[in-house]
Structures are given as C-alpha cells and as structure tokens.
CSV table of C-alpha atoms and ligand atoms in Angstrom, one decimal:
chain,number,residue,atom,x,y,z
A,86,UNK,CA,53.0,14.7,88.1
A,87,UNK,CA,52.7,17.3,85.7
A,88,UNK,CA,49.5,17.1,84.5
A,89,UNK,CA,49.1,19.1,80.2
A,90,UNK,CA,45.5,20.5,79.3
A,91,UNK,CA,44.6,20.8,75.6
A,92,UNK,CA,41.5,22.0,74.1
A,93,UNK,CA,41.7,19.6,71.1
A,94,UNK,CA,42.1,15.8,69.8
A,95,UNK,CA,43.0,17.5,66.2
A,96,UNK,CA,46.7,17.6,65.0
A,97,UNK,CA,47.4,21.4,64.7
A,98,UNK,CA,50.9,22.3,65.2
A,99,UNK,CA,50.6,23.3,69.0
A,100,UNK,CA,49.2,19.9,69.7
A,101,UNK,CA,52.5,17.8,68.0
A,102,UNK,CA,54.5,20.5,69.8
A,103,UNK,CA,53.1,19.4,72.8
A,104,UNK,CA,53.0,15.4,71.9
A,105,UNK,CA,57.1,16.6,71.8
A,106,UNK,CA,57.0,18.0,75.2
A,107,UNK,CA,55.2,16.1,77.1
A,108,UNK,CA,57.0,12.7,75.8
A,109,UNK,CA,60.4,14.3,76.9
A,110,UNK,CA,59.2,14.3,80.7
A,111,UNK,CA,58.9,11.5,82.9
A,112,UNK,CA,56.0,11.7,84.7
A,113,UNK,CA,53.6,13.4,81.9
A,114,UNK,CA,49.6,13.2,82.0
A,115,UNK,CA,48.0,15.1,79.2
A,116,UNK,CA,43.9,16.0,79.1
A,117,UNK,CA,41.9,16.5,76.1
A,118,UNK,CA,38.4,18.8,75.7
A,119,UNK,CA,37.9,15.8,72.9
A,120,UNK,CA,39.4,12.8,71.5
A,121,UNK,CA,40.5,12.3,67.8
A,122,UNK,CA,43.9,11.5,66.2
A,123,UNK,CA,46.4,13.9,68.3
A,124,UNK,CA,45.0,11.5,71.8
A,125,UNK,CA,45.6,8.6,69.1
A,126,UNK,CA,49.4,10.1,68.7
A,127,UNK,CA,50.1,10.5,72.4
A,128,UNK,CA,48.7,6.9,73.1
A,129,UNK,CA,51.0,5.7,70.5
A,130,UNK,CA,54.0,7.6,72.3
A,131,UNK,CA,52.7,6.1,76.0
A,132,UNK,CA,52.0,9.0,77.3
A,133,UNK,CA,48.8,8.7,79.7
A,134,UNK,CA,45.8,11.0,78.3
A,135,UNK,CA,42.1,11.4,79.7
A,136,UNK,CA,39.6,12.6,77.4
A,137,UNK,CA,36.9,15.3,79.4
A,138,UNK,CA,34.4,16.5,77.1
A,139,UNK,CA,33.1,19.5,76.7
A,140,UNK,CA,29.9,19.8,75.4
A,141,UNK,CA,27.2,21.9,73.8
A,142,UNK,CA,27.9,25.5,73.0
A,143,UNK,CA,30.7,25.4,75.4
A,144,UNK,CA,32.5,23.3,72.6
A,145,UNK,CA,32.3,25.4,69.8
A,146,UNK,CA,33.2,28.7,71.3
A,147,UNK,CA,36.4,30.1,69.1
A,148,UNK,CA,38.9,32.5,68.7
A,149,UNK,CA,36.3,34.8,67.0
A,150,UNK,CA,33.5,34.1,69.2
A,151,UNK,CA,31.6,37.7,70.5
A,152,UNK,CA,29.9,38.5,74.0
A,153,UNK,CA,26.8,36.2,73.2
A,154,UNK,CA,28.5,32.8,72.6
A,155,UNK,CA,30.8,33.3,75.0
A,156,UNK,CA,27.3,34.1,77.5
A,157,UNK,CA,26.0,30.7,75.8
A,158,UNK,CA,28.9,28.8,76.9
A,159,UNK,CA,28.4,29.3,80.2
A,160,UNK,CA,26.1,27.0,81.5
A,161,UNK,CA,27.6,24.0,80.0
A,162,UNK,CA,30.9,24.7,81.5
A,163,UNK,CA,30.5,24.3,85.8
A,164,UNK,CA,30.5,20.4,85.5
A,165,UNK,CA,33.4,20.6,82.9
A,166,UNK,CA,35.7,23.3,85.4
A,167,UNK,CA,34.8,21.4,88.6
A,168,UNK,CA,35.8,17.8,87.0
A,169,UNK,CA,38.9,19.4,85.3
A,170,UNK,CA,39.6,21.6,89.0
A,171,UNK,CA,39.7,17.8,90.6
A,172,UNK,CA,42.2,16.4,88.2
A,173,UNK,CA,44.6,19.4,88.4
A,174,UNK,CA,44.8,19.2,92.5
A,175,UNK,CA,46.6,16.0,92.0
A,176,UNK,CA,49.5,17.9,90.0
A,177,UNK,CA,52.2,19.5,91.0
A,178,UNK,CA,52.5,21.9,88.1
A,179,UNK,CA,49.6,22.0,84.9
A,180,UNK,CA,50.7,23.2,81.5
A,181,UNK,CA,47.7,24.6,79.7
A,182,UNK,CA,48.5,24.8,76.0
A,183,UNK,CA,46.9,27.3,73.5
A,184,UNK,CA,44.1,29.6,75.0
A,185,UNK,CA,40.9,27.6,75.6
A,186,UNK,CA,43.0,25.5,77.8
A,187,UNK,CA,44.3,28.7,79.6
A,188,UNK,CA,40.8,30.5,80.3
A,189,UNK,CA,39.6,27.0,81.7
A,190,UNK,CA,42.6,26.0,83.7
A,191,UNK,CA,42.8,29.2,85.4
A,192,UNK,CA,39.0,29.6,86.1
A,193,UNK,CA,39.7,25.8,87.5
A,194,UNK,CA,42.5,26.8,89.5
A,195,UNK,CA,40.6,29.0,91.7
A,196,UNK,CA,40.1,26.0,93.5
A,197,UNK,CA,42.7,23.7,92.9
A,198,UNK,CA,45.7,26.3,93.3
A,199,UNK,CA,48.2,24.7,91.6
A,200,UNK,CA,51.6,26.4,90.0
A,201,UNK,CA,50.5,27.5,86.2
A,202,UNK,CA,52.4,27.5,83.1
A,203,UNK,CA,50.8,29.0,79.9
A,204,UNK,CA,51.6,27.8,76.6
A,205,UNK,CA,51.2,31.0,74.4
A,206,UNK,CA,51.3,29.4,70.4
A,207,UNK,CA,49.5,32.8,69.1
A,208,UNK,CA,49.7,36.1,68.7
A,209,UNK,CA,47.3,37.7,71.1
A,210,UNK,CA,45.9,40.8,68.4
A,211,UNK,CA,42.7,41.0,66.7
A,212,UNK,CA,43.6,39.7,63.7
A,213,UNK,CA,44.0,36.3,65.6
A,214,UNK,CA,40.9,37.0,68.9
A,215,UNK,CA,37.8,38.8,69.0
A,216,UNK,CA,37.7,41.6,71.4
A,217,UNK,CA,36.0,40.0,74.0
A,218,UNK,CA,38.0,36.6,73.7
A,219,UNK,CA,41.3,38.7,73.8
A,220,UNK,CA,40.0,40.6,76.8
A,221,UNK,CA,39.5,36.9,78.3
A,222,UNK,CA,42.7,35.3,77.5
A,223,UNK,CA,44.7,38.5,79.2
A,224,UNK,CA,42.8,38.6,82.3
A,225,UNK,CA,43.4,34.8,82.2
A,226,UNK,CA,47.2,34.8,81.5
A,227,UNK,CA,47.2,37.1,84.4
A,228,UNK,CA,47.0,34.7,86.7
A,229,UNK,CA,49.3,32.2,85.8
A,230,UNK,CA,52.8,32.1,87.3
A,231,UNK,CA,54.8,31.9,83.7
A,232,UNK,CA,53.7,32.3,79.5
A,233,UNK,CA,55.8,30.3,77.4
A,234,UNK,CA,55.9,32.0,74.4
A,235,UNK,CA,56.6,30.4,70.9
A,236,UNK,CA,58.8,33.1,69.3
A,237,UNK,CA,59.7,36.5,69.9
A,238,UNK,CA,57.7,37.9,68.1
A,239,UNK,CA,54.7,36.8,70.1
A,240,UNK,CA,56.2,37.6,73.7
A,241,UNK,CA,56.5,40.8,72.2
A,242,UNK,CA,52.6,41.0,71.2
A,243,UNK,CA,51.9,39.7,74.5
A,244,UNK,CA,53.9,42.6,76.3
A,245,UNK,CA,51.8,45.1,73.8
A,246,UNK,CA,48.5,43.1,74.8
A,247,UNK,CA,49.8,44.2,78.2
A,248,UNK,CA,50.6,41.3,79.5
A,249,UNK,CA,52.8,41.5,83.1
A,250,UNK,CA,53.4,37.8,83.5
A,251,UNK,CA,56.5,36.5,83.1
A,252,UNK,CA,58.0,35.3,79.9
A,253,UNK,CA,60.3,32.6,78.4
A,254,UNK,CA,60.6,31.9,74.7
A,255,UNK,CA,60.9,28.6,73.5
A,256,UNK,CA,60.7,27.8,70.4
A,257,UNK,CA,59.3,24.0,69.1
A,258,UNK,CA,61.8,21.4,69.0
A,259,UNK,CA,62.6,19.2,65.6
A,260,UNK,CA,64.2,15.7,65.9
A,261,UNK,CA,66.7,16.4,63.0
A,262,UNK,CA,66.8,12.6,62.1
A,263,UNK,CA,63.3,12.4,61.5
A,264,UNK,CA,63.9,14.8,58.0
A,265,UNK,CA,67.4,13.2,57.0
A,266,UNK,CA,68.4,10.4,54.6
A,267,UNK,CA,64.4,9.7,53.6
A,268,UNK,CA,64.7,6.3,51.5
A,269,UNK,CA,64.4,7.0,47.8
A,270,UNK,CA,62.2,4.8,46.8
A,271,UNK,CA,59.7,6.8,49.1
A,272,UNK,CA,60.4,10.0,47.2
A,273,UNK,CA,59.9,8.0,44.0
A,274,UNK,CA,56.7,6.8,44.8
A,275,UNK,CA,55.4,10.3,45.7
A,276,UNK,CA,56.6,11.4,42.3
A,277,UNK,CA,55.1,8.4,40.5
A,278,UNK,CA,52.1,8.8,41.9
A,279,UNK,CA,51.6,12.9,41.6
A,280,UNK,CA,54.3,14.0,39.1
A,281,UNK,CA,53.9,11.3,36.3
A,282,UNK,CA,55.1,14.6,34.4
A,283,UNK,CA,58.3,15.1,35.9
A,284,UNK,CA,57.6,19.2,36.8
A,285,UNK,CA,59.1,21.1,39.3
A,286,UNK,CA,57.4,21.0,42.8
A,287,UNK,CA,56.2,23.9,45.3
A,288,UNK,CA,54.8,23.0,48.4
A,289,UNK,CA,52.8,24.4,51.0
A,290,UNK,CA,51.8,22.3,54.3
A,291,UNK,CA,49.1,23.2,56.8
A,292,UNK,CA,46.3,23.7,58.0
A,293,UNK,CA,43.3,24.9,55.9
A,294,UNK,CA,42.5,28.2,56.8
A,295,UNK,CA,41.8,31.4,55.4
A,296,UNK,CA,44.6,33.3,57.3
A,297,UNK,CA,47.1,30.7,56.3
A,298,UNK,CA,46.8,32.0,52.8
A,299,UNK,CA,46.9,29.2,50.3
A,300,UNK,CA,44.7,31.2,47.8
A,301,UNK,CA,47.7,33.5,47.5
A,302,UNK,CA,50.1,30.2,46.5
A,303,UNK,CA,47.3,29.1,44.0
A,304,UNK,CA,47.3,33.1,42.3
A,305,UNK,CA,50.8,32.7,42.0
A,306,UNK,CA,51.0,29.3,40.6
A,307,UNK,CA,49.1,30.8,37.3
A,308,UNK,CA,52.3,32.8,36.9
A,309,UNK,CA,54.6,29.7,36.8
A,310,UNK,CA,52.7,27.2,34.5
A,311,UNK,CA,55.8,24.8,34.0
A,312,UNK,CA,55.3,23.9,37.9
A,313,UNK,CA,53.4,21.5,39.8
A,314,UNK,CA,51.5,23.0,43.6
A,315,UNK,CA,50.7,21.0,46.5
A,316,UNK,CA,48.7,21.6,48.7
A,317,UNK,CA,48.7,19.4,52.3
A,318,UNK,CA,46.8,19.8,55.3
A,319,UNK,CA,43.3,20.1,56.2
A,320,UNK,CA,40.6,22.4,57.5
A,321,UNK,CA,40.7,21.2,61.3
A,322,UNK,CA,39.0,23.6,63.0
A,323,UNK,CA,36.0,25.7,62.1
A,324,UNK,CA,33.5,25.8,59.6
A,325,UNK,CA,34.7,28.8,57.7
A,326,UNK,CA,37.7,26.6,57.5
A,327,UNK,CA,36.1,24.2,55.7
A,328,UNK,CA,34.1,27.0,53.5
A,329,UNK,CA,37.7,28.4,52.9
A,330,UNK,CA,38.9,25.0,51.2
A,331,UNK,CA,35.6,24.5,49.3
A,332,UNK,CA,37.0,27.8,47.5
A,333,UNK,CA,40.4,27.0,47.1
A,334,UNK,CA,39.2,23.6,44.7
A,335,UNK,CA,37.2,26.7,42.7
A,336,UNK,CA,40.1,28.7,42.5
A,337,UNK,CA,42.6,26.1,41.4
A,338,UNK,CA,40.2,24.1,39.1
A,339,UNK,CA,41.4,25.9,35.9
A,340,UNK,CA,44.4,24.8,36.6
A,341,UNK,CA,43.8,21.2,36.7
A,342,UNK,CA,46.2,18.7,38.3
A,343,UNK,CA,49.0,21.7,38.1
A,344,UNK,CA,47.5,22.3,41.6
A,345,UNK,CA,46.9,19.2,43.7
A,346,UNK,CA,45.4,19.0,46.6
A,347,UNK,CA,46.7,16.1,49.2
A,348,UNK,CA,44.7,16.6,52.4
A,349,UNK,CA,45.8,15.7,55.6
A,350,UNK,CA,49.2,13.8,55.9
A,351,UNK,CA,51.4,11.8,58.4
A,352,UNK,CA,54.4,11.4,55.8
A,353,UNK,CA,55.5,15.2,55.8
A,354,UNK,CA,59.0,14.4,55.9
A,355,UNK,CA,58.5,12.3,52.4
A,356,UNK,CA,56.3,15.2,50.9
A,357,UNK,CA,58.8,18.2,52.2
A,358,UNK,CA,61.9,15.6,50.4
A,359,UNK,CA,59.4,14.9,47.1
A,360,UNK,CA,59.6,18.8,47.1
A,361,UNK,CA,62.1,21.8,45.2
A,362,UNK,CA,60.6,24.5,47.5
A,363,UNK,CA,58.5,25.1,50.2
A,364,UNK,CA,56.3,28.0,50.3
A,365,UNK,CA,54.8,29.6,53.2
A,366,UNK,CA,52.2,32.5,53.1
A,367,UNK,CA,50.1,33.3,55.5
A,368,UNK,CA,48.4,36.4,55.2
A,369,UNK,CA,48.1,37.6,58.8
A,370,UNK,CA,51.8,37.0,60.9
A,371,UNK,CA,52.5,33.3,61.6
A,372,UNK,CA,53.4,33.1,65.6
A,373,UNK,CA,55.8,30.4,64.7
A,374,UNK,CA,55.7,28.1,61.7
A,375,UNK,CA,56.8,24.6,62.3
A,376,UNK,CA,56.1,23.5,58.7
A,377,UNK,CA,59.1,26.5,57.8
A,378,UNK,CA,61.7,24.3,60.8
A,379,UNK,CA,60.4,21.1,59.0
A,380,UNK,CA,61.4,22.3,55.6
A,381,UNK,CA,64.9,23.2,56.6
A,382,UNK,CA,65.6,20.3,58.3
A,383,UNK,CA,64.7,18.7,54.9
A,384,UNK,CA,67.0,20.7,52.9
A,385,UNK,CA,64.8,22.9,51.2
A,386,UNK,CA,64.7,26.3,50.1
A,387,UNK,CA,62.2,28.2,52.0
A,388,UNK,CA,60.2,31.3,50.7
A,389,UNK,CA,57.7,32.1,53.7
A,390,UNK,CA,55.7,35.8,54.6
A,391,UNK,CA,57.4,38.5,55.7
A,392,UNK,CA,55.8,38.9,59.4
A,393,UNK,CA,56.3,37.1,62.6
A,394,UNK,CA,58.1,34.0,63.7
A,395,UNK,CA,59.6,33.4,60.7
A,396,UNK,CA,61.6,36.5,60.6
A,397,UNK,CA,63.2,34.6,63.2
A,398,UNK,CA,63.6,31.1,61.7
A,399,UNK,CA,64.4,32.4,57.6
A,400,UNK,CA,67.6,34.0,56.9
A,401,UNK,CA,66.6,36.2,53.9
A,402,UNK,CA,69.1,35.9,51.0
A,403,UNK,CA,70.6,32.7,52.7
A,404,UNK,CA,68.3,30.1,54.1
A,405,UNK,CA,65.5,31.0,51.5
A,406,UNK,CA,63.6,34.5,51.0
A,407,UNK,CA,61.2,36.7,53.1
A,408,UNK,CA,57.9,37.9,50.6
A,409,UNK,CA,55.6,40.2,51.8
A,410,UNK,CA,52.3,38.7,53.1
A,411,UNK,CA,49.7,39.0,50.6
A,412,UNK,CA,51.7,39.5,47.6
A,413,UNK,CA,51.1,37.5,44.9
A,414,UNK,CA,53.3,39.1,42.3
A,415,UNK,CA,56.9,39.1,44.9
A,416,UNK,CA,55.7,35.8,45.8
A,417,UNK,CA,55.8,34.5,42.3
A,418,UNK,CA,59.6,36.6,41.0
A,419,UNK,CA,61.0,34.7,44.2
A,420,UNK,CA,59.3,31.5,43.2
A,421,UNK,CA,60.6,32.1,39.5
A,422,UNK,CA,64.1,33.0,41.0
A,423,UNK,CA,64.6,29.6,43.0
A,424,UNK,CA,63.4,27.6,40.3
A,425,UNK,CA,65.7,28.9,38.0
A,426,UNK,CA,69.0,28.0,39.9
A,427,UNK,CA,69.6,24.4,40.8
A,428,UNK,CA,72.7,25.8,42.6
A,429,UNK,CA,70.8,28.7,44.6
A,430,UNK,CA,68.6,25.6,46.0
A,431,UNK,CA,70.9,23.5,46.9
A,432,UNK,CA,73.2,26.0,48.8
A,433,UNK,CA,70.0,27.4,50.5
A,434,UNK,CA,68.8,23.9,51.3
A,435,UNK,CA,72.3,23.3,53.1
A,436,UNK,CA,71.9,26.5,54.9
A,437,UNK,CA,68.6,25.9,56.1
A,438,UNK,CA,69.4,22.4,57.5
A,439,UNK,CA,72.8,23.8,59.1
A,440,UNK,CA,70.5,26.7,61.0
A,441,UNK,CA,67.1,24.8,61.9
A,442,UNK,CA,69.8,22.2,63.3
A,443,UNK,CA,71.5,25.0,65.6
A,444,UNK,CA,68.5,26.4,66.5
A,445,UNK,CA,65.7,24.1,66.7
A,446,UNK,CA,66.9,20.7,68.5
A,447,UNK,CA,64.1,19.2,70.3
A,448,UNK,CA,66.2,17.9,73.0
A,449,UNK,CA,67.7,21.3,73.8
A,450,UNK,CA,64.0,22.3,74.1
A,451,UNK,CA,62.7,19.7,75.7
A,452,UNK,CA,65.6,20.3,78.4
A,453,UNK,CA,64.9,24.1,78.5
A,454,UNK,CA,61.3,23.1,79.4
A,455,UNK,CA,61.6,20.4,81.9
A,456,UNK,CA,64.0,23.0,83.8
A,457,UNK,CA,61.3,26.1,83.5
A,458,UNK,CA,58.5,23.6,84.9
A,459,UNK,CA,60.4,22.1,88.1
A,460,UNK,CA,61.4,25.4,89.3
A,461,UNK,CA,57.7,25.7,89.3
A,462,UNK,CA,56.3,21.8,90.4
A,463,UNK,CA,55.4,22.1,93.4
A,464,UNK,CA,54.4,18.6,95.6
A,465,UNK,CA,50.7,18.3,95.4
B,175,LIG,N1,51.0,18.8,59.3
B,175,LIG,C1,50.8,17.5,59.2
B,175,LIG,N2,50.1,17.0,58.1
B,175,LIG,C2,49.5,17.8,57.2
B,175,LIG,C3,49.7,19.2,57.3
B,175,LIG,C4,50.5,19.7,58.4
B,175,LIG,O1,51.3,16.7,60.0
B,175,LIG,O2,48.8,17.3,56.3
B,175,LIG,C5,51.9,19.3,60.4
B,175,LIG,C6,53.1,20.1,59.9
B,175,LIG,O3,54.1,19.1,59.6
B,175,LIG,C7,53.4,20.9,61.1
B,175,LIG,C8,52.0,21.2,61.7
B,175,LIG,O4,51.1,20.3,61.1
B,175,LIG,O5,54.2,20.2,62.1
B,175,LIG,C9,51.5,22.6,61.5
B,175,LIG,O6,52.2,23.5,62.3
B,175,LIG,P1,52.5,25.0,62.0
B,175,LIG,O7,53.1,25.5,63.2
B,175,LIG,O8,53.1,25.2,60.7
B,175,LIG,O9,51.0,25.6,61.8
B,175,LIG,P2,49.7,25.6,62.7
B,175,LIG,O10,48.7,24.7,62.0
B,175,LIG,O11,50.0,25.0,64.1
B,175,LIG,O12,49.2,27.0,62.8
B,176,LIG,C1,50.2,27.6,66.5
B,176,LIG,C2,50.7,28.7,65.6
B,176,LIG,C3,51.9,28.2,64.8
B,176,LIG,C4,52.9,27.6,65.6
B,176,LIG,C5,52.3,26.4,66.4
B,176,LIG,C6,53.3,25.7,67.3
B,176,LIG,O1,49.3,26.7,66.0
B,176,LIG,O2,49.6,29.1,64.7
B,176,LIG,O3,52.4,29.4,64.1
B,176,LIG,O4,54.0,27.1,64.9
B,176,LIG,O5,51.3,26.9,67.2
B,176,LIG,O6,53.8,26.6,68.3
C-alpha cells in the first residue's frame, strides 16, 4: 500500500497534483491534517482517504511561523505523530506532499521506518519559509530516501538550501482532453453572464495571495481600459491571505466591473477557453505554475513572471512572453502587444498547446512516478 500524507483538505495546486498521482496507482491511501473539498475530490475519484486532525496551535503553524509557534505547537502534536506513526507502519512506501506533511512524516517515521518519498512543490528560500521553518524542512528532507521536485528550478534551490538527498524532477501531469473541444455554448454562457459588453478578456487563476501578485494585474489593467480582468481563485490559506483579497476589491473598485472578481472555481477549463490571455504574475518565483500548463493546453497565449518554473514551461517569443516580476509597466506593453494581434494569439495559442502536450502528459508522469515509488516500496 502506498499510503500519501497531506497537510490540507483545501484545493491548492499541490493537492490536485496529488489527487492526479495518487489516482494513477493502484493500491493508493491518502491522509489528510483536515477535511474540506480536496478529501471531497479524492472521494469522488475512489481513492480511500482518512482524515487525522490536527488541532490547536499545532494546526495553524505556517510557512512563516517563528521559534515561538513552532514551541506552541508542540504539545498538541505527540497524539497526532503517534496515530499518524501507526498508520504509516502498514505501508510499504509513504509520499509526504508539501512540507508540513514532510516535518510530521519524518518525525513519525522514527518509529514506523518505512521508505520516504518527499514531495517538494516549493522553493525552499526565505521568501517562501521563515528561518526556523526552513531550518526544519532541511533537517527533515534529510531523512527521507528521495525529494521529488516540481521543476528545476526548485531542485536547484533545494541543492543551494543544501540539501544532499536525492532528486528527481517531475513536473505535474495535465490530461490534455480535459482543455480541448470545450462546448460553445459553455463559453457563451461565461461571456453572457460577465462580458454583456463583448471586451477583450485577461485572466489570472489562483490562489489569493499576496506573493501571487494579482495587485500587479489590477495596476496594469488601468493601462488597458478597453479590456475586461478576471480574477479566480480564493484566499485558502492564511489570514493575511484573506487581508490580501480584502485590498485587491479596494484596489480594483475604481475600475468597476472592468475587474471582476470570480472566486473559487471548478470550471477552469471553461474560464481559461472564455479567455484571449492568461496572465500570470507572481511577485516572488512560482515553483511551478499549473494554472500557466492549464492555459496552454487551452490554447492561450500566456504572459507569466519572469522567475522559476515557468522559465521552464513558457517559450518567450513563441508560446507567450516572460515579464519581469513586479513590473507593472512591461506587464501592460506585452498585454497591449497580444491584444493587438489576433494572429500573434492564435499562433501562440497553437504553440502552447503543441508544448504543454509534449511536455506535460499526466500519464507520462503518472508512469515516471509509479516507477520512482516501487523501486522504493518496500513489503510492510
Ligand atoms: N484553481 C481552481 N480554481 C480556482 C483557482 C485555481 O481549480 O478558482 C486551480 C488551478 O486550475 C490550478 C491550481 O488551482 O490547477 C493552482 O495551481 P498553481 O500551481 O498554479 O498554484 P498554487 O496555488 O498551487 O501555488
Ligand atoms: C505549489 C506551488 C506551485 C505548483 C504546485 C504544484 O502549490 O506553489 O507553483 O505549481 O505546488 O506542484
């Protein structure tokens, strides 16, 4: 059994990357820190999940947190390792994905001593950790026997972290036909019901979160007033998430329903084909960028910040263009550019559909993973 560990029941993009992976293998069992839609998706996809709380302070230590949360945690966490050490004996591999999974399923594994894989889906710097919780998660992917690394570009921040453990990159998986031939009459009813005027569309899907940079789409939209903005996804994770979106409605408000905001969808593939472009532009290097793979696949003309994985998923000049994170002003003459040229789009559109079908095919991950973990499953 291979038994997955996840800190969250949210939808980010490392949990549908793992709803991916673990489907594509037979004898999957996935546990959750908390329930909420992502256990929803992986019921829906019959893949066995176990919700194990954790509670208290324990639960709302994150990626930021300094010495005295991390302290706080502490107490609440012996009943939470010893039941999760239980559960991982009767594997014979465990997949920790993203790093509160790792620093509990390796403390866990001091007793049940089971073969480790590390699912790395971030950049392990301090623009993404505090010190001490960077400190942790490297003394923590010490002791696993392999990191699975989301892009190059973070198996090369985890070498610079230090990190000695071996690495494989794999990079998510897209089912191509789930972004193909999207009915019309979908598209239309997207457009009836946000574009009664018929402008051109930019999009931008994710997560709310300050690092993710959506203010920087809303500056430029003021540049481009014949265009309509969207703005999916939701703040999933921490307060100053949510504090984050409360000032994006301020920012946009001037502009009225130029900028809309849609929340949180399941219909990406409708929204990314109801789009001209799609805009990435986080301000601190994306690890990967799914939503950049899911725009491709839907034949549209990427422009996404200059810095991480998606140096490695955007050909500049070809697939869309590269903008330097931050910068309103490039951001805007490249938005200006695409919109301008029906041709450019469409030629770029092809492009990227052509690549993020080479590169990104789920199965050809999901086979490159199922490989990696039974060289290491080991018969509990
Ligand atoms: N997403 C979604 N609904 C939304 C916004 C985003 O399903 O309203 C999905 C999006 O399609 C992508 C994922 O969330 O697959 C985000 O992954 P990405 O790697 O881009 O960023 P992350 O949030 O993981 O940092
Ligand atoms: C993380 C990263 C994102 C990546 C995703 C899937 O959430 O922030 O860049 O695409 O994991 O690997």
């Amino acid at each position: 059994m291979t038994l997955f560990v996840d800190q969250t029941g949210q939808l980010g993009g490392a949990e549908l990357c793992l709803a991916d992976v673990a489907s594509g293998r037979a004898d999957s069992r996935v546990l959750l820190f908390s329930d909420g839609p992502f256990a929803d998706l992986l019921r829906e996809r019959n893949v066995p999940v176990e919700i194990l709380p954790l509670k208290g302070s324990a639960a709302r230590v994150t990626k930021q947190a300094g010495p005295a949360a991390l302290l706080a945690s502490v107490p609440g966490l012996t009943a939470h390792l010893a039941a999760l050490s239980r559960r991982m004996k009767e594997a014979d591999v465990v997949y920790l994905n993203t790093a509160k999974a790792l620093v509990h399923g390796a403390a866990a594994n001091l007793i049940a001593r089971r073969p480790l894989v590390f699912h790395l889906h971030d950049l392990p710097n301090r623009e993404h950790f505090s010190r001490a919780n960077l400190a942790i998660l490297m003394a923590a992917a010490s002791r696993v026997d392999l990191v699975i690394a989301n892009s190059q570009a973070v198996a090369d921040e985890y070498g610079k972290a230090g990190g000695r453990t071996s690495v494989a990159v794999v990079p998510n998986g897209f089912d191509p036909a789930r972004y193909a031939n999207i009915p019309a009459e979908a598209i239309a009813s997207v457009s009836s019901e946000w574009n009664p005027h018929r402008r051109p569309v930019v999009s931008i899907f994710g997560r709310i979160a300050r690092w993710k940079g959506q203010h920087v789409l809303i500056e430029a939209a003021r540049q481009i007033p014949e265009a309509t903005f969207r703005i999916i996804g939701e703040p999933l994770f921490t307060d100053d998430d949510r504090a984050y979106a409360r000032e994006l409605q301020t920012l946009a408000q001037p502009m009225g329903d130029r900028v809309q905001f849609l929340g949180f969808r399941t219909d990406i593939p409708v929204l990314m084909a109801a789009s001209d472009i799609v805009v990435h532009c986080s301000t601190a290097p994306e690890p990967f960028g799914r939503v950049l793979v899911e725009a491709m696949l839907s034949g549209k003309p990427v422009i996404a910040a200059d810095a991480g994985g998606p140096r490695e998923i955007v050909k500049e000049g070809v697939t869309g263009f590269l903008t330097p994170p931050g910068d309103v002003n490039t951001l805007a003459d490249a938005l200006r550019k695409v919109l301008a040229d029906a041709a450019l789009r469409e030629r770029m559109g092809q492009a990227g559909r052509e690549r993020a079908e080479r590169r990104f095919s789920l199965s050809a991950v999901r086979q490159k993973t199922n490989t990696l973990l039974d060289r290491l499953s080991r018969k509990a």
